[in-house]
XYZ file of C-alpha atoms in Angstrom:
314
model
C 73.448 77.368 -12.071
C 71.633 74.172 -11.195
C 70.113 72.146 -13.977
C 66.555 70.590 -13.430
C 66.630 66.880 -12.859
C 64.013 64.936 -14.823
C 62.539 61.784 -13.235
C 62.794 58.772 -15.459
C 59.574 57.736 -17.139
C 60.314 54.071 -16.695
C 59.473 54.335 -12.952
C 55.881 55.289 -13.792
C 55.563 52.485 -16.294
C 56.939 49.967 -13.809
C 54.392 51.045 -11.176
C 51.531 50.727 -13.608
C 52.624 47.207 -14.526
C 52.822 46.193 -10.867
C 49.293 47.459 -10.211
C 47.991 45.477 -13.179
C 49.728 42.352 -11.977
C 48.097 42.724 -8.564
C 44.517 43.463 -9.670
C 44.061 41.398 -12.835
C 44.152 38.031 -10.961
C 41.621 39.379 -8.461
C 39.311 40.462 -11.274
C 39.696 37.025 -12.881
C 38.793 35.235 -9.629
C 35.734 37.443 -9.131
C 34.612 36.749 -12.700
C 34.976 32.994 -12.148
C 33.007 33.172 -8.881
C 30.268 35.134 -10.631
C 30.071 32.575 -13.446
C 29.922 29.722 -10.923
C 27.056 31.402 -9.063
C 25.177 31.784 -12.341
C 25.708 28.096 -13.138
C 24.440 27.069 -9.684
C 21.348 29.224 -10.053
C 20.694 27.878 -13.524
C 21.108 24.201 -12.468
C 17.719 22.388 -12.500
C 16.227 21.320 -9.171
C 15.738 17.550 -8.887
C 11.988 16.822 -8.602
C 10.795 15.093 -5.438
C 8.210 12.262 -5.289
C 4.633 13.117 -4.393
C 3.904 12.679 -0.686
C 0.861 11.232 1.099
C -0.995 9.709 -1.822
C -2.961 7.975 0.942
C -2.879 8.449 4.708
C -1.675 4.943 5.537
C -1.059 1.409 4.330
C -4.755 0.400 4.438
C -7.837 1.643 2.640
C -10.679 -0.437 4.138
C -9.951 -4.027 2.938
C -7.089 -3.255 0.552
C -3.459 -2.305 0.883
C -2.581 1.123 -0.489
C 0.460 2.033 -2.546
C 2.086 3.588 0.537
C 5.196 2.267 2.317
C 6.140 4.170 5.516
C 9.582 5.684 5.969
C 12.541 3.579 7.092
C 12.440 2.694 10.792
C 8.642 2.818 11.110
C 6.859 0.249 13.293
C 3.096 -0.100 12.866
C 0.345 -1.950 14.699
C -3.055 -2.656 13.092
C -6.325 -3.583 14.792
C -9.025 -4.564 12.298
C -12.555 -5.550 13.256
C -15.514 -6.808 11.213
C -18.918 -7.195 12.871
C -21.638 -9.551 11.616
C -23.940 -8.741 8.695
C -26.968 -6.471 9.020
C -29.522 -9.120 7.980
C -30.865 -9.933 11.477
C -31.509 -6.282 12.285
C -32.374 -5.539 15.883
C -32.094 -9.230 16.872
C -28.291 -8.927 17.068
C -28.277 -5.123 16.859
C -27.415 -5.043 13.171
C -24.421 -7.326 13.567
C -22.751 -5.636 16.532
C -23.601 -8.544 18.858
C -23.095 -11.362 16.362
C -19.796 -13.295 15.998
C -17.123 -10.965 14.650
C -13.766 -11.307 12.946
C -10.638 -9.620 14.317
C -7.112 -9.200 13.011
C -3.960 -8.048 14.809
C -1.084 -7.033 12.546
C 2.443 -5.755 13.038
C 4.636 -4.177 10.351
C 8.165 -2.796 10.211
C 10.188 -0.945 7.569
C 13.803 -2.198 7.881
C 15.118 -0.491 4.741
C 13.880 2.242 2.443
C 10.786 1.269 0.382
C 10.366 -2.208 1.984
C 7.745 -3.134 4.582
C 7.443 -6.588 6.179
C 4.693 -7.793 8.481
C 3.153 -10.561 10.565
C -0.473 -10.936 11.628
C -3.050 -13.300 13.092
C -6.768 -13.340 12.258
C -9.529 -14.917 14.324
C -11.138 -16.682 11.345
C -9.556 -20.165 11.179
C -6.738 -18.840 13.423
C -4.914 -17.748 10.294
C -1.355 -16.437 10.453
C 0.038 -14.238 7.684
C 3.520 -13.208 6.656
C 3.659 -10.445 4.073
C 5.807 -7.827 2.420
C 5.350 -4.680 0.375
C 7.893 -2.933 -1.833
C 7.605 0.482 -3.466
C 8.862 0.100 -7.043
C 8.389 3.653 -8.319
C 6.899 6.802 -6.802
C 4.842 9.415 -8.606
C 7.184 12.266 -9.574
C 6.425 15.330 -11.673
C 7.757 15.103 -15.244
C 9.121 11.629 -14.520
C 6.591 9.083 -13.207
C 2.848 9.797 -13.568
C 1.905 7.074 -11.053
C 3.249 5.178 -8.046
C 3.655 1.394 -8.302
C 3.999 -1.001 -5.356
C 4.074 -4.798 -5.063
C 2.326 -6.599 -2.192
C 2.718 -10.305 -1.417
C 1.091 -12.408 1.329
C 1.401 -16.009 2.553
C -1.298 -17.291 4.924
C -1.492 -20.515 6.926
C -4.730 -21.912 8.401
C -3.809 -23.199 11.896
C -7.213 -24.414 13.137
C -7.192 -27.828 14.794
C -7.825 -30.852 12.567
C -6.961 -33.934 14.676
C -8.527 -36.503 12.341
C -7.301 -34.851 9.098
C -10.878 -34.418 7.899
C -10.121 -30.917 6.571
C -6.466 -31.147 5.567
C -4.859 -34.369 4.437
C -1.494 -32.635 4.104
C -0.161 -29.616 5.972
C 0.672 -27.887 2.667
C -3.088 -27.666 2.044
C -3.276 -25.116 4.846
C -1.325 -22.580 2.778
C -2.686 -19.849 0.502
C -1.008 -17.005 -1.366
C -1.863 -13.508 -2.536
C 0.045 -11.314 -4.999
C -0.942 -7.801 -5.992
C 0.447 -4.954 -8.088
C -0.838 -1.608 -6.809
C -0.912 1.393 -9.163
C -1.946 4.771 -7.736
C -2.049 8.458 -8.614
C -2.535 11.510 -6.464
C -4.603 13.670 -8.808
C -4.935 16.691 -6.523
C -4.260 17.405 -2.861
C -7.788 16.138 -2.178
C -8.228 13.235 -4.603
C -6.233 9.996 -4.860
C -7.155 6.830 -6.769
C -5.624 3.411 -7.253
C -6.204 0.208 -9.211
C -4.736 -3.137 -8.185
C -4.848 -6.425 -10.138
C -4.312 -9.477 -7.931
C -3.737 -13.225 -8.070
C -4.869 -15.573 -5.299
C -3.590 -19.158 -5.145
C -5.088 -21.844 -2.894
C -3.070 -25.006 -2.281
C -6.198 -27.159 -2.241
C -9.814 -27.005 -3.393
C -12.834 -29.230 -2.910
C -13.626 -31.705 -5.674
C -14.642 -35.256 -6.478
C -14.099 -37.972 -9.029
C -16.569 -38.123 -11.887
C -14.675 -41.081 -13.255
C -12.234 -43.410 -11.515
C -11.803 -46.793 -13.163
C -9.406 -48.821 -15.265
C -9.892 -46.473 -18.213
C -8.703 -43.412 -16.263
C -9.690 -40.707 -13.810
C -11.696 -37.512 -14.158
C -11.879 -34.972 -11.360
C -14.454 -32.220 -10.959
C -13.014 -29.198 -9.161
C -15.566 -26.981 -7.466
C -13.203 -23.997 -7.830
C -9.959 -23.239 -9.642
C -6.731 -23.124 -7.673
C -5.900 -19.661 -9.062
C -8.201 -16.673 -8.900
C -7.723 -13.286 -10.594
C -9.406 -10.107 -9.333
C -9.249 -6.347 -9.763
C -9.743 -3.714 -7.080
C -10.420 0.006 -7.325
C -9.944 2.406 -4.415
C -10.264 6.124 -3.882
C -9.978 8.856 -1.292
C -11.486 12.345 -1.203
C -10.226 14.643 1.551
C -12.948 16.723 3.172
C -10.544 18.360 5.604
C -6.834 17.979 6.327
C -7.485 15.103 8.758
C -10.776 13.732 7.369
C -11.575 11.892 4.134
C -14.225 9.793 2.401
C -12.853 6.409 1.276
C -14.280 3.813 -1.137
C -13.383 0.335 -2.431
C -14.693 -1.853 -5.211
C -13.353 -5.381 -5.735
C -14.318 -7.316 -8.869
C -13.614 -11.054 -9.224
C -12.508 -12.052 -12.726
C -11.947 -15.826 -12.692
C -15.060 -17.944 -13.302
C -15.322 -21.130 -11.232
C -17.503 -24.213 -11.648
C -19.342 -23.476 -8.385
C -19.299 -20.933 -5.540
C -18.221 -17.963 -7.622
C -17.251 -15.163 -5.199
C -19.317 -11.983 -5.056
C -17.801 -8.532 -5.663
C -17.249 -6.137 -2.807
C -18.464 -2.566 -2.394
C -17.331 -0.646 0.666
C -17.296 2.997 1.703
C -16.595 4.912 4.857
C -14.871 7.736 6.693
C -11.190 8.119 7.596
C -9.822 10.252 10.436
C -6.072 10.756 10.834
C -3.412 12.289 13.068
C 0.369 12.271 12.630
C 0.607 8.804 14.214
C -2.935 7.342 14.041
C -5.482 6.444 11.396
C -9.065 5.407 12.105
C -11.383 4.087 9.380
C -15.068 3.340 9.971
C -16.999 1.820 7.058
C -19.750 -0.354 5.611
C -18.983 -3.158 3.144
C -19.564 -6.798 2.299
C -16.092 -8.277 2.841
C -15.736 -9.976 6.221
C -12.659 -12.203 6.085
C -10.031 -9.404 6.294
C -7.345 -11.729 4.827
C -7.052 -10.659 1.158
C -6.995 -14.123 -0.434
C -10.030 -15.279 1.559
C -11.931 -12.069 0.766
C -11.278 -12.428 -2.954
C -11.763 -16.191 -3.150
C -14.582 -17.020 -0.721
C -16.794 -13.929 -0.348
C -20.473 -14.832 -0.688
C -22.008 -11.615 0.676
C -23.958 -10.182 -2.256
C -23.585 -6.373 -2.525
C -27.059 -6.129 -4.093
C -28.682 -6.880 -0.711
C -28.229 -4.446 2.179
C -28.636 -7.283 4.696
C -25.368 -8.803 3.489
C -23.302 -5.735 4.329
C -21.430 -5.414 7.596
C -19.878 -2.664 9.687
C -16.130 -2.614 10.278
C -13.270 -0.453 11.441
C -9.473 -0.269 11.133
C -7.137 1.362 13.644
C -3.434 1.862 12.928
C -0.712 3.272 15.158
C 2.767 4.308 13.986
C 6.068 4.641 15.802
C 9.276 5.918 14.198
C 12.690 4.768 15.423
């Protein structure tokens, strides 16, 4: 008689342990992967700066807060006709002597633009730079802030030194802090305090004897001003643009007049065209702020102008 053979229970227990050893690590890995995915989903997205506060670097006679992307080369053609005061006689300024500026800018590194230009008035050369300090970012920066600085040199001929006794008197400087906010996709505004410095001003002695000297300066060497600019987009590639420039410094004589200008801007991906009416005619910022005598209260002292810019990216 054969006796039944019982299988040992320890074989079943051993198999169960082996299965656990195989699957528990896999379950642990899957749990870790799931937790990591949850952490990645829950991680906050870094906010990006607001784009296209303005369409370009110019808004009529003022620089905007914008600095193009790294590697951008830009060419500017700016034209100011004569004032409207003669009417049909010179076809409202179109056939009177005009002022023209040719400018070239490049962005060698992120947030920095440098440029060189020449303007017909007094054959003035300019070297300038613009740096974006902060950019409007949701929940971080409510505005964009940019610095603009300009050095100009008057190169007109003066063979007998009747205008400039020293070459340093040909120099003038302009510094501006530009603060802007894109309120909606259609509306952008900016305010920009500025300081103009002239290396020389006209004046004369009111006293010059053994007891001392007293000099009367017609104007101060430094001039403070404040500009306000705005853009309202009518369509994606069309906008109404406005400028107002208010002189602050009071001089002994020849106090400059404020500027009011308004016009239309048309843009493409690489071009910007601005056509406007205003009472600034010098184009160079320090000359506009320091010497403007066109009174905005009289329509005859306004003039027609346009700006054309072209961009290339390398």
